[in-house]
Amino acid sequence: MPTEAIISYDGVKIFELLNSGDIPRINAFMSLYERLFPMYAHYTPRMRRRTQLPPEARPGHRVHYWLIEDQDTPIGLFMFRYISHRKCGAGTALALDPSTRAVKINGKSLTAFLFEKVLNQIKEDALSMGHSDYYGMVAEVEHLGLMKRFEKLGMIELPVKYFEPVFPPEENGREREEILNNIKFIPAHFTIMPHQNSNHKSFSSKILKDFVLAFLVDHYNLDENHYKVQEILKSIA
């Protein structure tokens, strides 16, 4: 059954897909992901399974899979979550069709509009979990050019020597130890998009470590004692 847009403005609509049962839009979401993130296309079977569950299926997490449409055409996606015990959001994927660069919403770029709406949702999630004080949305950014674009929108690069784990394709019967041994780690910028009213420009080492653990342990399900997790944590002064 088609789901209703949760946000609609000037022809641009955003749909929450988790637990929606909206198969055509879920298919469109996965197709966009495979096309715009070909390196990670093998993640889509797991992502498709996740769409069958509600956002709060995992205790302490509020997960969102947003499909963005312009004039009823799928043009992008945003995946993110709020993690209660870290008091931060984690932006796990943002992808927009290159044709959207000309799209303006109330004078803003589509990317700026989406960051604003995602931060509003993270605020709503934080408040629903009893947190009036939270830190915005942390994110991995692989490419310097993209980092520079996002900095103009308020994103801050954090002082962490960070590596993003890239997991191997799923295979039936593969043991977890084999999966862990086949993870590739690629260097990435580790960043935060502070919420609109944030005065935070720098963070203590404890908070920075919480941000790293939000991704590597809470999102990727690596063990905190994993050698690469420890290496990244030790890079924090």
mmCIF file of C-alpha atoms in Angstrom:
data_model
loop_
_atom_site.group_PDB
_atom_site.id
_atom_site.type_symbol
_atom_site.label_atom_id
_atom_site.label_comp_id
_atom_site.label_asym_id
_atom_site.label_seq_id
_atom_site.Cartn_x
_atom_site.Cartn_y
_atom_site.Cartn_z
ATOM 1 C CA MET A 1 0.000 0.000 0.000
ATOM 2 C CA PRO A 2 1.412 3.448 -0.913
ATOM 3 C CA THR A 3 2.521 5.435 2.108
ATOM 4 C CA GLU A 4 1.774 9.113 2.666
ATOM 5 C CA ALA A 5 4.541 11.711 2.461
ATOM 6 C CA ILE A 6 5.782 12.867 5.860
ATOM 7 C CA ILE A 7 7.100 16.132 4.340
ATOM 8 C CA SER A 8 5.835 17.887 1.228
ATOM 9 C CA TYR A 9 7.050 21.222 -0.078
ATOM 10 C CA ASP A 10 6.866 22.735 -3.555
ATOM 11 C CA GLY A 11 6.719 19.404 -5.381
ATOM 12 C CA VAL A 12 9.398 17.737 -3.229
ATOM 13 C CA LYS A 13 8.098 14.937 -1.020
ATOM 14 C CA ILE A 14 9.784 12.761 1.604
ATOM 15 C CA PHE A 15 8.525 9.273 2.466
ATOM 16 C CA GLU A 16 9.447 7.184 5.526
ATOM 17 C CA LEU A 17 9.832 3.628 4.276
ATOM 18 C CA LEU A 18 10.444 1.588 7.418
ATOM 19 C CA ASN A 19 7.494 -0.675 8.145
ATOM 20 C CA SER A 20 5.551 1.091 5.379
ATOM 21 C CA GLY A 21 4.852 -1.909 3.138
ATOM 22 C CA ASP A 22 5.225 0.470 0.155
ATOM 23 C CA ILE A 23 6.963 -2.024 -2.135
ATOM 24 C CA PRO A 24 7.240 0.223 -5.242
ATOM 25 C CA ARG A 25 8.955 2.968 -3.232
ATOM 26 C CA ILE A 26 11.153 0.483 -1.381
ATOM 27 C CA ASN A 27 12.213 -0.908 -4.766
ATOM 28 C CA ALA A 28 12.919 2.630 -6.009
ATOM 29 C CA PHE A 29 14.968 3.327 -2.870
ATOM 30 C CA MET A 30 17.080 0.191 -3.376
ATOM 31 C CA SER A 31 17.587 0.929 -7.080
ATOM 32 C CA LEU A 32 18.782 4.440 -6.264
ATOM 33 C CA TYR A 33 21.126 3.109 -3.614
ATOM 34 C CA GLU A 34 22.643 0.543 -5.988
ATOM 35 C CA ARG A 35 23.077 3.151 -8.721
ATOM 36 C CA LEU A 36 24.467 5.945 -6.549
ATOM 37 C CA PHE A 37 26.498 3.732 -4.192
ATOM 38 C CA PRO A 38 27.725 0.908 -6.479
ATOM 39 C CA MET A 39 30.543 0.064 -4.048
ATOM 40 C CA TYR A 40 27.920 -0.775 -1.410
ATOM 41 C CA ALA A 41 25.256 -2.338 -3.619
ATOM 42 C CA HIS A 42 25.699 -5.670 -1.827
ATOM 43 C CA TYR A 43 24.222 -4.072 1.329
ATOM 44 C CA THR A 44 20.730 -3.878 -0.166
ATOM 45 C CA PRO A 45 19.486 -7.367 0.891
ATOM 46 C CA ARG A 46 20.075 -6.453 4.537
ATOM 47 C CA MET A 47 18.575 -2.997 3.987
ATOM 48 C CA ARG A 48 15.488 -4.506 2.383
ATOM 49 C CA ARG A 49 14.992 -6.755 5.422
ATOM 50 C CA ARG A 50 15.293 -3.693 7.660
ATOM 51 C CA THR A 51 12.407 -1.970 5.847
ATOM 52 C CA GLN A 52 10.082 -4.647 7.233
ATOM 53 C CA LEU A 53 10.674 -3.448 10.798
ATOM 54 C CA PRO A 54 9.534 -0.286 12.597
ATOM 55 C CA PRO A 55 12.003 2.560 13.275
ATOM 56 C CA GLU A 56 12.252 1.680 16.990
ATOM 57 C CA ALA A 57 12.756 -2.098 16.518
ATOM 58 C CA ARG A 58 16.157 -1.890 18.199
ATOM 59 C CA PRO A 59 15.946 -0.540 21.770
ATOM 60 C CA GLY A 60 17.496 2.902 22.126
ATOM 61 C CA HIS A 61 17.612 3.491 18.353
ATOM 62 C CA ARG A 62 15.199 5.373 16.081
ATOM 63 C CA VAL A 63 16.051 4.487 12.471
ATOM 64 C CA HIS A 64 14.850 6.278 9.329
ATOM 65 C CA TYR A 65 14.961 5.373 5.638
ATOM 66 C CA TRP A 66 13.746 8.403 3.681
ATOM 67 C CA LEU A 67 12.974 8.375 -0.034
ATOM 68 C CA ILE A 68 12.945 11.798 -1.691
ATOM 69 C CA GLU A 69 10.777 12.472 -4.733
ATOM 70 C CA ASP A 70 10.527 15.542 -6.946
ATOM 71 C CA GLN A 71 7.356 15.823 -9.002
ATOM 72 C CA ASP A 72 6.627 12.150 -8.162
ATOM 73 C CA THR A 73 10.028 10.966 -9.451
ATOM 74 C CA PRO A 74 12.446 9.309 -6.981
ATOM 75 C CA ILE A 75 15.598 11.438 -6.844
ATOM 76 C CA GLY A 76 17.369 10.610 -3.590
ATOM 77 C CA LEU A 77 17.557 8.921 -0.243
ATOM 78 C CA PHE A 78 18.657 9.658 3.301
ATOM 79 C CA MET A 79 19.367 6.979 5.929
ATOM 80 C CA PHE A 80 19.964 8.045 9.519
ATOM 81 C CA ARG A 81 19.218 7.141 13.108
ATOM 82 C CA TYR A 82 19.141 8.648 16.580
ATOM 83 C CA ILE A 83 21.113 6.683 19.179
ATOM 84 C CA SER A 84 19.816 7.353 22.656
ATOM 85 C CA HIS A 85 22.812 6.480 24.827
ATOM 86 C CA ARG A 86 25.187 8.505 22.618
ATOM 87 C CA LYS A 87 22.828 11.515 22.441
ATOM 88 C CA CYS A 88 23.549 11.952 18.738
ATOM 89 C CA GLY A 89 22.208 11.095 15.343
ATOM 90 C CA ALA A 90 24.201 9.060 12.825
ATOM 91 C CA GLY A 91 23.785 9.903 9.159
ATOM 92 C CA THR A 92 24.540 6.628 7.414
ATOM 93 C CA ALA A 93 23.745 7.478 3.768
ATOM 94 C CA LEU A 94 22.785 10.516 1.712
ATOM 95 C CA ALA A 95 22.538 10.170 -2.056
ATOM 96 C CA LEU A 96 20.948 12.488 -4.601
ATOM 97 C CA ASP A 97 20.694 12.094 -8.345
ATOM 98 C CA PRO A 98 23.123 14.575 -9.987
ATOM 99 C CA SER A 99 20.173 16.176 -11.791
ATOM 100 C CA THR A 100 18.922 17.553 -8.454
ATOM 101 C CA ARG A 101 21.671 20.166 -8.180
ATOM 102 C CA ALA A 102 19.361 22.675 -9.832
ATOM 103 C CA VAL A 103 16.495 21.985 -7.412
ATOM 104 C CA LYS A 104 15.836 24.893 -5.036
ATOM 105 C CA ILE A 105 13.396 24.927 -2.145
ATOM 106 C CA ASN A 106 12.561 28.329 -0.734
ATOM 107 C CA GLY A 107 15.909 29.573 -2.051
ATOM 108 C CA LYS A 108 17.898 26.689 -0.524
ATOM 109 C CA SER A 109 19.623 23.794 -2.219
ATOM 110 C CA LEU A 110 17.939 20.424 -1.881
ATOM 111 C CA THR A 111 20.867 19.209 0.258
ATOM 112 C CA ALA A 112 20.472 22.129 2.681
ATOM 113 C CA PHE A 113 16.728 21.500 2.850
ATOM 114 C CA LEU A 114 17.294 17.816 3.646
ATOM 115 C CA PHE A 115 19.868 18.493 6.352
ATOM 116 C CA GLU A 116 17.408 20.897 7.972
ATOM 117 C CA LYS A 117 14.598 18.318 7.937
ATOM 118 C CA VAL A 118 16.848 15.503 9.182
ATOM 119 C CA LEU A 119 18.090 17.638 12.075
ATOM 120 C CA ASN A 120 14.472 18.469 12.921
ATOM 121 C CA GLN A 121 13.671 14.740 12.979
ATOM 122 C CA ILE A 122 16.691 13.984 15.167
ATOM 123 C CA LYS A 123 15.537 16.699 17.569
ATOM 124 C CA GLU A 124 12.076 15.118 17.659
ATOM 125 C CA ASP A 125 13.606 11.677 18.292
ATOM 126 C CA ALA A 126 15.864 13.033 21.044
ATOM 127 C CA LEU A 127 13.002 14.806 22.807
ATOM 128 C CA SER A 128 10.831 11.683 22.583
ATOM 129 C CA MET A 129 13.609 9.818 24.430
ATOM 130 C CA GLY A 130 13.872 12.491 27.108
ATOM 131 C CA HIS A 131 16.933 14.320 25.755
ATOM 132 C CA SER A 132 16.701 18.095 25.508
ATOM 133 C CA ASP A 133 20.518 18.239 25.195
ATOM 134 C CA TYR A 134 21.932 16.329 22.224
ATOM 135 C CA TYR A 135 24.716 16.832 19.694
ATOM 136 C CA GLY A 136 23.271 16.792 16.194
ATOM 137 C CA MET A 137 24.235 14.235 13.522
ATOM 138 C CA VAL A 138 27.646 12.627 13.051
ATOM 139 C CA ALA A 139 28.562 11.285 9.629
ATOM 140 C CA GLU A 140 31.303 9.676 7.540
ATOM 141 C CA VAL A 141 32.294 11.622 4.415
ATOM 142 C CA GLU A 142 34.611 9.828 2.010
ATOM 143 C CA HIS A 143 35.450 12.554 -0.514
ATOM 144 C CA LEU A 144 37.185 15.873 0.145
ATOM 145 C CA GLY A 145 35.081 17.704 -2.448
ATOM 146 C CA LEU A 146 31.887 16.611 -0.744
ATOM 147 C CA MET A 147 33.349 17.568 2.626
ATOM 148 C CA LYS A 148 34.004 21.099 1.351
ATOM 149 C CA ARG A 149 30.435 21.399 0.074
ATOM 150 C CA PHE A 150 28.992 20.211 3.372
ATOM 151 C CA GLU A 151 31.210 22.573 5.375
ATOM 152 C CA LYS A 152 29.452 25.468 3.638
ATOM 153 C CA LEU A 153 26.195 24.121 5.107
ATOM 154 C CA GLY A 154 27.580 24.018 8.650
ATOM 155 C CA MET A 155 29.215 20.600 8.867
ATOM 156 C CA ILE A 156 32.326 20.399 11.086
ATOM 157 C CA GLU A 157 35.183 17.952 10.568
ATOM 158 C CA LEU A 158 36.136 16.262 13.837
ATOM 159 C CA PRO A 159 39.751 15.603 14.956
ATOM 160 C CA VAL A 160 39.633 11.837 14.488
ATOM 161 C CA LYS A 161 41.793 9.622 12.251
ATOM 162 C CA TYR A 162 38.826 7.655 11.028
ATOM 163 C CA PHE A 163 38.361 4.605 8.807
ATOM 164 C CA GLU A 164 35.043 3.412 7.432
ATOM 165 C CA PRO A 165 34.453 -0.356 7.448
ATOM 166 C CA VAL A 166 33.265 -1.895 4.173
ATOM 167 C CA PHE A 167 31.746 -5.323 4.780
ATOM 168 C CA PRO A 168 31.930 -8.200 2.288
ATOM 169 C CA PRO A 169 28.807 -9.468 0.470
ATOM 170 C CA GLU A 170 26.482 -11.766 2.386
ATOM 171 C CA GLU A 171 27.026 -15.495 1.931
ATOM 172 C CA ASN A 172 24.995 -18.272 3.531
ATOM 173 C CA GLY A 173 26.933 -20.126 6.185
ATOM 174 C CA ARG A 174 29.720 -17.577 6.448
ATOM 175 C CA GLU A 175 30.961 -17.351 10.045
ATOM 176 C CA ARG A 176 31.182 -13.949 11.752
ATOM 177 C CA GLU A 177 34.942 -14.349 12.212
ATOM 178 C CA GLU A 178 35.352 -14.784 8.459
ATOM 179 C CA ILE A 179 33.201 -11.700 7.851
ATOM 180 C CA LEU A 180 35.325 -9.646 10.256
ATOM 181 C CA ASN A 181 38.518 -10.838 8.593
ATOM 182 C CA ASN A 182 37.253 -9.666 5.196
ATOM 183 C CA ILE A 183 36.237 -6.136 6.197
ATOM 184 C CA LYS A 184 38.096 -3.431 4.297
ATOM 185 C CA PHE A 185 38.755 -0.141 6.057
ATOM 186 C CA ILE A 186 38.926 3.023 3.973
ATOM 187 C CA PRO A 187 39.953 6.484 5.256
ATOM 188 C CA ALA A 188 37.108 8.956 5.654
ATOM 189 C CA HIS A 189 36.413 12.367 7.139
ATOM 190 C CA PHE A 190 34.536 12.055 10.426
ATOM 191 C CA THR A 191 32.120 14.921 10.883
ATOM 192 C CA ILE A 192 29.185 16.399 12.735
ATOM 193 C CA MET A 193 26.303 18.513 11.531
ATOM 194 C CA PRO A 194 25.353 20.339 14.752
ATOM 195 C CA HIS A 195 21.694 21.024 15.405
ATOM 196 C CA GLN A 196 20.481 24.522 14.614
ATOM 197 C CA ASN A 197 20.725 25.915 18.155
ATOM 198 C CA SER A 198 23.998 24.208 19.061
ATOM 199 C CA ASN A 199 26.860 26.176 20.580
ATOM 200 C CA HIS A 200 29.199 23.190 20.265
ATOM 201 C CA LYS A 201 32.251 23.914 18.107
ATOM 202 C CA SER A 202 34.585 21.488 19.856
ATOM 203 C CA PHE A 203 34.040 18.344 21.900
ATOM 204 C CA SER A 204 35.777 16.537 24.738
ATOM 205 C CA SER A 205 37.673 13.338 23.990
ATOM 206 C CA LYS A 206 34.938 11.377 25.792
ATOM 207 C CA ILE A 207 32.228 12.794 23.538
ATOM 208 C CA LEU A 208 34.352 12.251 20.410
ATOM 209 C CA LYS A 209 34.839 8.621 21.427
ATOM 210 C CA ASP A 210 31.079 8.274 21.904
ATOM 211 C CA PHE A 211 30.562 9.601 18.366
ATOM 212 C CA VAL A 212 33.017 7.026 16.978
ATOM 213 C CA LEU A 213 31.364 4.227 18.943
ATOM 214 C CA ALA A 214 27.956 5.351 17.683
ATOM 215 C CA PHE A 215 29.104 4.409 14.194
ATOM 216 C CA LEU A 216 31.523 1.544 14.632
ATOM 217 C CA VAL A 217 29.816 -0.289 17.509
ATOM 218 C CA ASP A 218 26.162 0.802 17.426
ATOM 219 C CA HIS A 219 25.697 1.059 13.658
ATOM 220 C CA TYR A 220 28.246 -1.386 12.225
ATOM 221 C CA ASN A 221 28.089 -3.801 15.187
ATOM 222 C CA LEU A 222 31.845 -4.086 15.565
ATOM 223 C CA ASP A 223 33.182 -5.037 18.977
ATOM 224 C CA GLU A 224 34.688 -2.131 20.897
ATOM 225 C CA ASN A 225 37.859 -4.222 21.309
ATOM 226 C CA HIS A 226 38.243 -4.722 17.549
ATOM 227 C CA TYR A 227 41.775 -3.653 16.598
ATOM 228 C CA LYS A 228 40.584 -0.974 14.159
ATOM 229 C CA VAL A 229 38.076 0.486 16.605
ATOM 230 C CA GLN A 230 40.849 0.762 19.185
ATOM 231 C CA GLU A 231 43.208 2.315 16.641
ATOM 232 C CA ILE A 232 40.639 4.992 15.797
ATOM 233 C CA LEU A 233 39.840 5.683 19.452
ATOM 234 C CA LYS A 234 43.554 6.094 20.209
ATOM 235 C CA SER A 235 43.792 8.789 17.509
ATOM 236 C CA ILE A 236 41.616 11.037 19.697
ATOM 237 C CA ALA A 237 43.735 13.341 21.837
#
